[in-house]
Short mmCIF file of C-alpha atoms and ligand atoms in Angstrom, two decimals:
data_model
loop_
_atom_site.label_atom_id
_atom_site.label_comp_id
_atom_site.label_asym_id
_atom_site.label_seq_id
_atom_site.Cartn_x
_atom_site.Cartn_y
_atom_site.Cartn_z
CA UNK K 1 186.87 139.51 125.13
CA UNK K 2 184.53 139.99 128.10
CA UNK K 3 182.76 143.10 127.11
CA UNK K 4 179.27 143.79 126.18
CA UNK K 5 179.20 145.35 122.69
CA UNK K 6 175.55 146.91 121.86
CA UNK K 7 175.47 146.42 117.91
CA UNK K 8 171.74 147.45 116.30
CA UNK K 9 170.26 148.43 113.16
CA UNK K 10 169.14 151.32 114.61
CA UNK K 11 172.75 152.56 115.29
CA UNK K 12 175.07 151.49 112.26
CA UNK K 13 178.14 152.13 112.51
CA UNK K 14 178.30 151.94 116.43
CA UNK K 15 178.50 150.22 119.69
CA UNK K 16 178.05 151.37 123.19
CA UNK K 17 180.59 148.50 125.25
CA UNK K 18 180.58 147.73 128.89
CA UNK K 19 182.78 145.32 130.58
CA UNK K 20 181.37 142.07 131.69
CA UNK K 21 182.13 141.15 135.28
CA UNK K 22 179.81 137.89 135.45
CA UNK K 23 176.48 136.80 133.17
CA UNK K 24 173.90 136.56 135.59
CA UNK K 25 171.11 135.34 133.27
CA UNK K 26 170.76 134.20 129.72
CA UNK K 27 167.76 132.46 128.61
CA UNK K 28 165.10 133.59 125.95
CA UNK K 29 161.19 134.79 126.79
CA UNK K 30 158.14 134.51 124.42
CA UNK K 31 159.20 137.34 123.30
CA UNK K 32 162.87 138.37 122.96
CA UNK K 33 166.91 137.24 124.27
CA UNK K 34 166.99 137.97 127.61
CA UNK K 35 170.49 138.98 129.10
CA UNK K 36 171.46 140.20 132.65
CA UNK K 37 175.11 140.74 133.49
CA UNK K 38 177.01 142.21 136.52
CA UNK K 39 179.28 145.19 135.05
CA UNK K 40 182.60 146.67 136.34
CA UNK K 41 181.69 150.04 136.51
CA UNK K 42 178.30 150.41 136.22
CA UNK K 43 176.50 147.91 138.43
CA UNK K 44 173.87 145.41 137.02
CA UNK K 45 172.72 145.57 133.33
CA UNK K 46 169.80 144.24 131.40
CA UNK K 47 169.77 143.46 128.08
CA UNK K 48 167.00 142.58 125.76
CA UNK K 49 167.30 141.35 121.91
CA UNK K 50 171.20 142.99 122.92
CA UNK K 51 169.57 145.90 123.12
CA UNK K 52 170.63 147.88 126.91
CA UNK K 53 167.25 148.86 128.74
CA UNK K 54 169.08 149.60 132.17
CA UNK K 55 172.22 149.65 134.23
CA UNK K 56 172.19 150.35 138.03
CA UNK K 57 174.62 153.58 137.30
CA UNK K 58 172.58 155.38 134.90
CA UNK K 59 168.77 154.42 134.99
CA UNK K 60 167.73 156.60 137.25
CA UNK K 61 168.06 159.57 134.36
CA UNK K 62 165.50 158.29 132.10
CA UNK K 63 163.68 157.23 134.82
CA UNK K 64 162.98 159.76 136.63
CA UNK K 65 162.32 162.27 133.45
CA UNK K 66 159.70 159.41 131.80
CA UNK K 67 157.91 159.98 135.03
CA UNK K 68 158.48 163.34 136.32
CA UNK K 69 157.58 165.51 133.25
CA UNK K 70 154.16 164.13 133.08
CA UNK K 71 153.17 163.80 136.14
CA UNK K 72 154.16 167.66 136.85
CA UNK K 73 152.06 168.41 133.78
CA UNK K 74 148.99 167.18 135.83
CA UNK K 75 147.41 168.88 138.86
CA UNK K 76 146.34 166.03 140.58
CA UNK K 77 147.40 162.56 139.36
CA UNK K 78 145.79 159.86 141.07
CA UNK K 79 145.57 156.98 138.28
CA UNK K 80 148.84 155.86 136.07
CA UNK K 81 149.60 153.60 133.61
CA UNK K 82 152.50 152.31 132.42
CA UNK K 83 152.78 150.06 129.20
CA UNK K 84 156.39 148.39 129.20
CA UNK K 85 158.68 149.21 132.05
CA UNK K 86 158.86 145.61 133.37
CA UNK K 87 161.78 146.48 135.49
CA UNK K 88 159.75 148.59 137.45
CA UNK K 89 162.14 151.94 137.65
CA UNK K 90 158.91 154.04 136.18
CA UNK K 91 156.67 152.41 138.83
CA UNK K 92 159.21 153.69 141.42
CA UNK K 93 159.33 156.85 140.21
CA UNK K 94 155.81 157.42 139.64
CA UNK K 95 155.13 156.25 143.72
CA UNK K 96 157.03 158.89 144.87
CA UNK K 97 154.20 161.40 144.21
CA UNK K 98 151.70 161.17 147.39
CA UNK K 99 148.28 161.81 144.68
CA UNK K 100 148.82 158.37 143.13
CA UNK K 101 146.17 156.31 144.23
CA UNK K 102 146.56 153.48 141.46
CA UNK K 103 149.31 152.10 139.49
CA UNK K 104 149.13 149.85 136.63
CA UNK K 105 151.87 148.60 134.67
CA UNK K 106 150.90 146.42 131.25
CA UNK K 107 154.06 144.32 130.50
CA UNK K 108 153.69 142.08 127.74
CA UNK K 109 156.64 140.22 128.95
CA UNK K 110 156.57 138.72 132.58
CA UNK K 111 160.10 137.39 132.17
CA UNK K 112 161.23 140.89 132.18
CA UNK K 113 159.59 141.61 135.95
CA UNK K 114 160.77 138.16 137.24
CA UNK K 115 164.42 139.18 136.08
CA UNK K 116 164.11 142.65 137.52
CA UNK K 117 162.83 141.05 140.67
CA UNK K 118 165.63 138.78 141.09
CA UNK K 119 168.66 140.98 139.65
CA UNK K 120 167.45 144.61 140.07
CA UNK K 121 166.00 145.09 143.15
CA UNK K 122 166.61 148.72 143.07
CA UNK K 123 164.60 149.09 140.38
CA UNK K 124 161.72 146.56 141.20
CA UNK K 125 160.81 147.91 144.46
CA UNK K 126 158.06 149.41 143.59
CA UNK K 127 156.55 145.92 142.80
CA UNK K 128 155.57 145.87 146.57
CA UNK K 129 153.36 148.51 146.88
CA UNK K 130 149.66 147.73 147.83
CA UNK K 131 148.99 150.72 145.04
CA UNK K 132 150.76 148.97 142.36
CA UNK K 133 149.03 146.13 140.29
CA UNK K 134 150.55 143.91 136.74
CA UNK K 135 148.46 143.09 133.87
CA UNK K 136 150.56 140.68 131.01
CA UNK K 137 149.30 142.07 128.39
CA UNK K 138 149.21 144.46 125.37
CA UNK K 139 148.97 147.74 126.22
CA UNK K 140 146.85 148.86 123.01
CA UNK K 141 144.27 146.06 124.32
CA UNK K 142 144.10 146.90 128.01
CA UNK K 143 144.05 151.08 127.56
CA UNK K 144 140.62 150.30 124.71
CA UNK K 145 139.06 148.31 127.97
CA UNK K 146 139.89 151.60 130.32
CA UNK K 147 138.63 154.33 128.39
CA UNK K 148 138.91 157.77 130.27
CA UNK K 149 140.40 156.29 133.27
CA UNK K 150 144.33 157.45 133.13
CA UNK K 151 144.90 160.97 134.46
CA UNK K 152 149.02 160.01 133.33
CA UNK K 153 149.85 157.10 130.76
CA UNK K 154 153.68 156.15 130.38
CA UNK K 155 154.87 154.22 127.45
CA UNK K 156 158.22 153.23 128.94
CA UNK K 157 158.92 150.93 125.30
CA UNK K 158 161.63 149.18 123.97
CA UNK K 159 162.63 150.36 120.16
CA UNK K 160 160.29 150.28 117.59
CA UNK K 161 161.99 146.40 116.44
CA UNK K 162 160.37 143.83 117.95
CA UNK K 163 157.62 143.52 120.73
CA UNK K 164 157.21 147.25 120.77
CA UNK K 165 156.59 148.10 116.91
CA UNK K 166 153.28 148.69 117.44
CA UNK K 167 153.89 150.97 120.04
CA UNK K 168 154.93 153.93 117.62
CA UNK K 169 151.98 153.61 115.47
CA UNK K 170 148.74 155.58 115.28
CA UNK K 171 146.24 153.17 116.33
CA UNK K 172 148.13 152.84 119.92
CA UNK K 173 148.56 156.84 120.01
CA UNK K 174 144.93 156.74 119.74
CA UNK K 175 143.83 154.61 122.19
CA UNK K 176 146.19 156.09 124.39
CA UNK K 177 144.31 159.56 123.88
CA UNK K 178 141.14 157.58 124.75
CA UNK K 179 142.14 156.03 127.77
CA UNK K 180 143.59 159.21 129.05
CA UNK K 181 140.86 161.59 131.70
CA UNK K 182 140.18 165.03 130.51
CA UNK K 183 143.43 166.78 131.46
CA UNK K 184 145.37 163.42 130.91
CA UNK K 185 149.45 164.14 130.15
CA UNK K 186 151.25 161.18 128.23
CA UNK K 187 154.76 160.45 128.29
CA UNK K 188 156.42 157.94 125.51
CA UNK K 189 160.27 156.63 124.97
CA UNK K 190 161.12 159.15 122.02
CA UNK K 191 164.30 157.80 120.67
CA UNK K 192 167.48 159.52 119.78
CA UNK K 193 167.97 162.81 118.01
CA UNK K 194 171.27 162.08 116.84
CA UNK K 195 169.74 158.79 115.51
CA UNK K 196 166.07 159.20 114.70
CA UNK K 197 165.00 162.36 113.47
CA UNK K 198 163.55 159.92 110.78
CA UNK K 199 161.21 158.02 113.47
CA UNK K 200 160.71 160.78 115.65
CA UNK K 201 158.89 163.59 113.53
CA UNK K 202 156.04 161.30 111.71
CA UNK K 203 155.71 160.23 115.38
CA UNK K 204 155.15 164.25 116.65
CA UNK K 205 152.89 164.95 113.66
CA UNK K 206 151.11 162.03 114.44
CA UNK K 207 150.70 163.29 118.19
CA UNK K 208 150.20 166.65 116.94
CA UNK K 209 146.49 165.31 115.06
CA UNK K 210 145.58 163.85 118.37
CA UNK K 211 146.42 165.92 120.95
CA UNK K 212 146.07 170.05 121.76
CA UNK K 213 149.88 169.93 123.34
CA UNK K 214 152.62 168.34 121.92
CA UNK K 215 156.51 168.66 123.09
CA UNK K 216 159.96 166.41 122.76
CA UNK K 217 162.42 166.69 125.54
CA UNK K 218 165.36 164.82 126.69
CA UNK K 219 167.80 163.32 129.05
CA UNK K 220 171.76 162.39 129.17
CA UNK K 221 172.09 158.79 129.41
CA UNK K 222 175.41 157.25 129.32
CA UNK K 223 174.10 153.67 128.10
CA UNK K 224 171.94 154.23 125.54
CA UNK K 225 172.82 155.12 122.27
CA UNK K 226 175.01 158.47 121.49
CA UNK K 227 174.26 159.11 125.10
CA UNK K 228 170.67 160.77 124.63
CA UNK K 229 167.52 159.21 124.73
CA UNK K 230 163.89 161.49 123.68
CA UNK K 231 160.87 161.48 125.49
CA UNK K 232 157.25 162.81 123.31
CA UNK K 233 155.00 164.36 126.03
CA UNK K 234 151.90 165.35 125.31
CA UNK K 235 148.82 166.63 127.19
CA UNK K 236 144.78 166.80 126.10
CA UNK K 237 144.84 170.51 127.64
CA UNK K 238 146.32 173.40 125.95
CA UNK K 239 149.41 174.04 128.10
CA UNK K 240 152.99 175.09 127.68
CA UNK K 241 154.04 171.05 128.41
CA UNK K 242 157.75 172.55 128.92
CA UNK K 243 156.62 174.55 132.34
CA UNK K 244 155.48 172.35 134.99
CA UNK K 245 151.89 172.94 136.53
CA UNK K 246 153.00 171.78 140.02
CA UNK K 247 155.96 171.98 142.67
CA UNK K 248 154.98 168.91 144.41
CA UNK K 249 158.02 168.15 146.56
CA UNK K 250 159.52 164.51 145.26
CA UNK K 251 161.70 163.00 147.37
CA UNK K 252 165.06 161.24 146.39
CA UNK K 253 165.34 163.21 143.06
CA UNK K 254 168.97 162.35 141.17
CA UNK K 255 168.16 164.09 138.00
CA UNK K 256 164.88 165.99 137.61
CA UNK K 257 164.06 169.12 138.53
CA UNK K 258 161.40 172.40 137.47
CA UNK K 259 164.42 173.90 135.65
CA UNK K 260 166.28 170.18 134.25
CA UNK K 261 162.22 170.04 133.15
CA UNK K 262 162.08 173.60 131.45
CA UNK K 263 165.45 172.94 130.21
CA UNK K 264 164.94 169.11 128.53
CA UNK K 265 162.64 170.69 125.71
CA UNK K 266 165.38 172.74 124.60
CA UNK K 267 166.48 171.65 121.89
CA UNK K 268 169.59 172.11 119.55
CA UNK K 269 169.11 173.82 116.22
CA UNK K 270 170.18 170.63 113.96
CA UNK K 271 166.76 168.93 116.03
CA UNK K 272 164.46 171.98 116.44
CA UNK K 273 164.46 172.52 112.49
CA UNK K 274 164.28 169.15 111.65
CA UNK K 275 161.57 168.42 113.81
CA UNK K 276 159.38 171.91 113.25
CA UNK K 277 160.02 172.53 109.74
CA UNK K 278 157.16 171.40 107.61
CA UNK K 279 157.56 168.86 105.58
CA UNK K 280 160.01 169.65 102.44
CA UNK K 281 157.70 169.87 98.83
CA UNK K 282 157.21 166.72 97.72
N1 GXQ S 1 162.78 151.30 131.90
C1 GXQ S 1 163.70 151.23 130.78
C2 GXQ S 1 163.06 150.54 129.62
C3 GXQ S 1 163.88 150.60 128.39
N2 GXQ S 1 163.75 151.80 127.61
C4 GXQ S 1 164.82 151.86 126.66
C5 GXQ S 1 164.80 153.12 125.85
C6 GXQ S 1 165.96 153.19 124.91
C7 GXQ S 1 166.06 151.96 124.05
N3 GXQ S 1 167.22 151.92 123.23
C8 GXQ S 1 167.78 153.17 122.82
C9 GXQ S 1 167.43 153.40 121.40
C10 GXQ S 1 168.24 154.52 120.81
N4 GXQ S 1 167.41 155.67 120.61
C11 GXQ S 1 166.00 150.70 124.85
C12 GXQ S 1 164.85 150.65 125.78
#
């Protein structure tokens, strides 16, 4: 019928749909369906395991608050990582801050940055920076061969079916804590609270036995699912995560800001009690 209908197990019941303009790309990776399609209203979109990871229209909101957040929880960020985020958006973001020194993004998939380097150029810019280097691999692997190195790791992820199971489980959470510098401030794709309350409070307790500051904000995204997508942010220094500790100027800002920061952890009272209350007698 020429639309894009996002169906997923992790949304029953639902379907974002955009309308398909041209397919760009369809093939499959080692890993997952690959799918790249020009939209009629909002721009390019990829698509992986027909799950919607980015559109030209929209990105830039969960963007710029994956990267933002943390790196305003840090005085002084010189070295980040980034696990997922093969199309790159994150590694734009994160050179916008003149402290980085080093960026390292750990795809597991290097279809997903050849795609993004072809059909989202906007996003994959960052790909050029001298700063900026790509390791395929798993991110679990590469942070337990950096220990104390990170002063900001981003775990821009797909959902917690497929390649990026892992990524929600302790064992990564932990080696994310050891690969992170003193003060290190982590930032991971936190799911939706209209969807996942279910996913997202083991994951906060979980972060809570690991790390001295724990928070969950979030941004208003069009494209992903009920139009919300959670970020868990947490830093190895006992700070109020929901105030940031800088007012670095960033340039070219479309969404973030000290108060949209403040403001993103927040939370409604359906989420706030279901994610602080402690867990119900068993
Ligand atoms: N740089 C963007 C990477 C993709 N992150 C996305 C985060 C949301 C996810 N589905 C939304 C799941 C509903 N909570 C797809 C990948």
């Amino acid at each position: 019928d020429g639309w894009f209908h996002e169906r997923g197990q992790l949304w029953p019941g639902q379907a974002m749909s955009i309308k398909v303009e041209e397919v760009l790309f369809e093939g499959k990776s080692d890993f997952q369906d690959v799918l790249v399609f020009r939209s009629s209203t909002y721009g390019t979109v990829l698509v992986l395991d027909g799950v919607i990871q980015v559109t030209d229209r929209d990105e830039f909101s969960y963007q710029e608050m994956m990267c933002h957040v943390p790196m305003n929880l840090h005085e002084c960020p010189r070295r980040v990582l980034v696990v997922g985020g093969g199309d790159g958006g994150v590694v734009r973001e994160i050179l916008k801050h003149d402290t980085v020194e080093e960026v390292v993004l750990c795809e597991i998939d290097r279809m997903v940055i050849e795609m993004s380097k072809t059909y989202l150029p906007g996003l994959a810019c960052g790909y050029n920076d001298p700063r900026v280097s790509v390791q395929i691999m798993d991110g679990a692997e590469y942070m337990r061969q950096h220990m104390n190195y990170f002063d900001v790791i981003i775990t821009d992820s797909s959902d917690p079916i497929g390649p990026a199971e892992t990524l929600f489980q302790q064992p990564y959470f932990e080696a994310i804590a050891s690969a992170l510098t003193e003060n290190g401030v982590m930032c991971s794709q936190g799911e939706c609270m209209w969807l996942h309350l279910d996913i997202i409070k083991p994951t906060l307790r979980m972060c809570e036995k690991l790390f001295p500051s724990v928070g969950y904000a979030y941004t208003c995204i069009p494209t992903y699912p009920s139009g919300q997508i959670g970020e868990i942010i947490c830093s190895k220094r006992q700070l109020d995560v929901s105030k940031p500790l800088t007012q670095r100027t960033i340039p070219d800002l479309k969404y973030y800001s000290p108060e949209v920061h403040s403001a993103a952890f927040v939370l409604p009272e359906f989420c706030r009690r279901a994610l602080l209350e402690e867990e119900a007698p068993s």
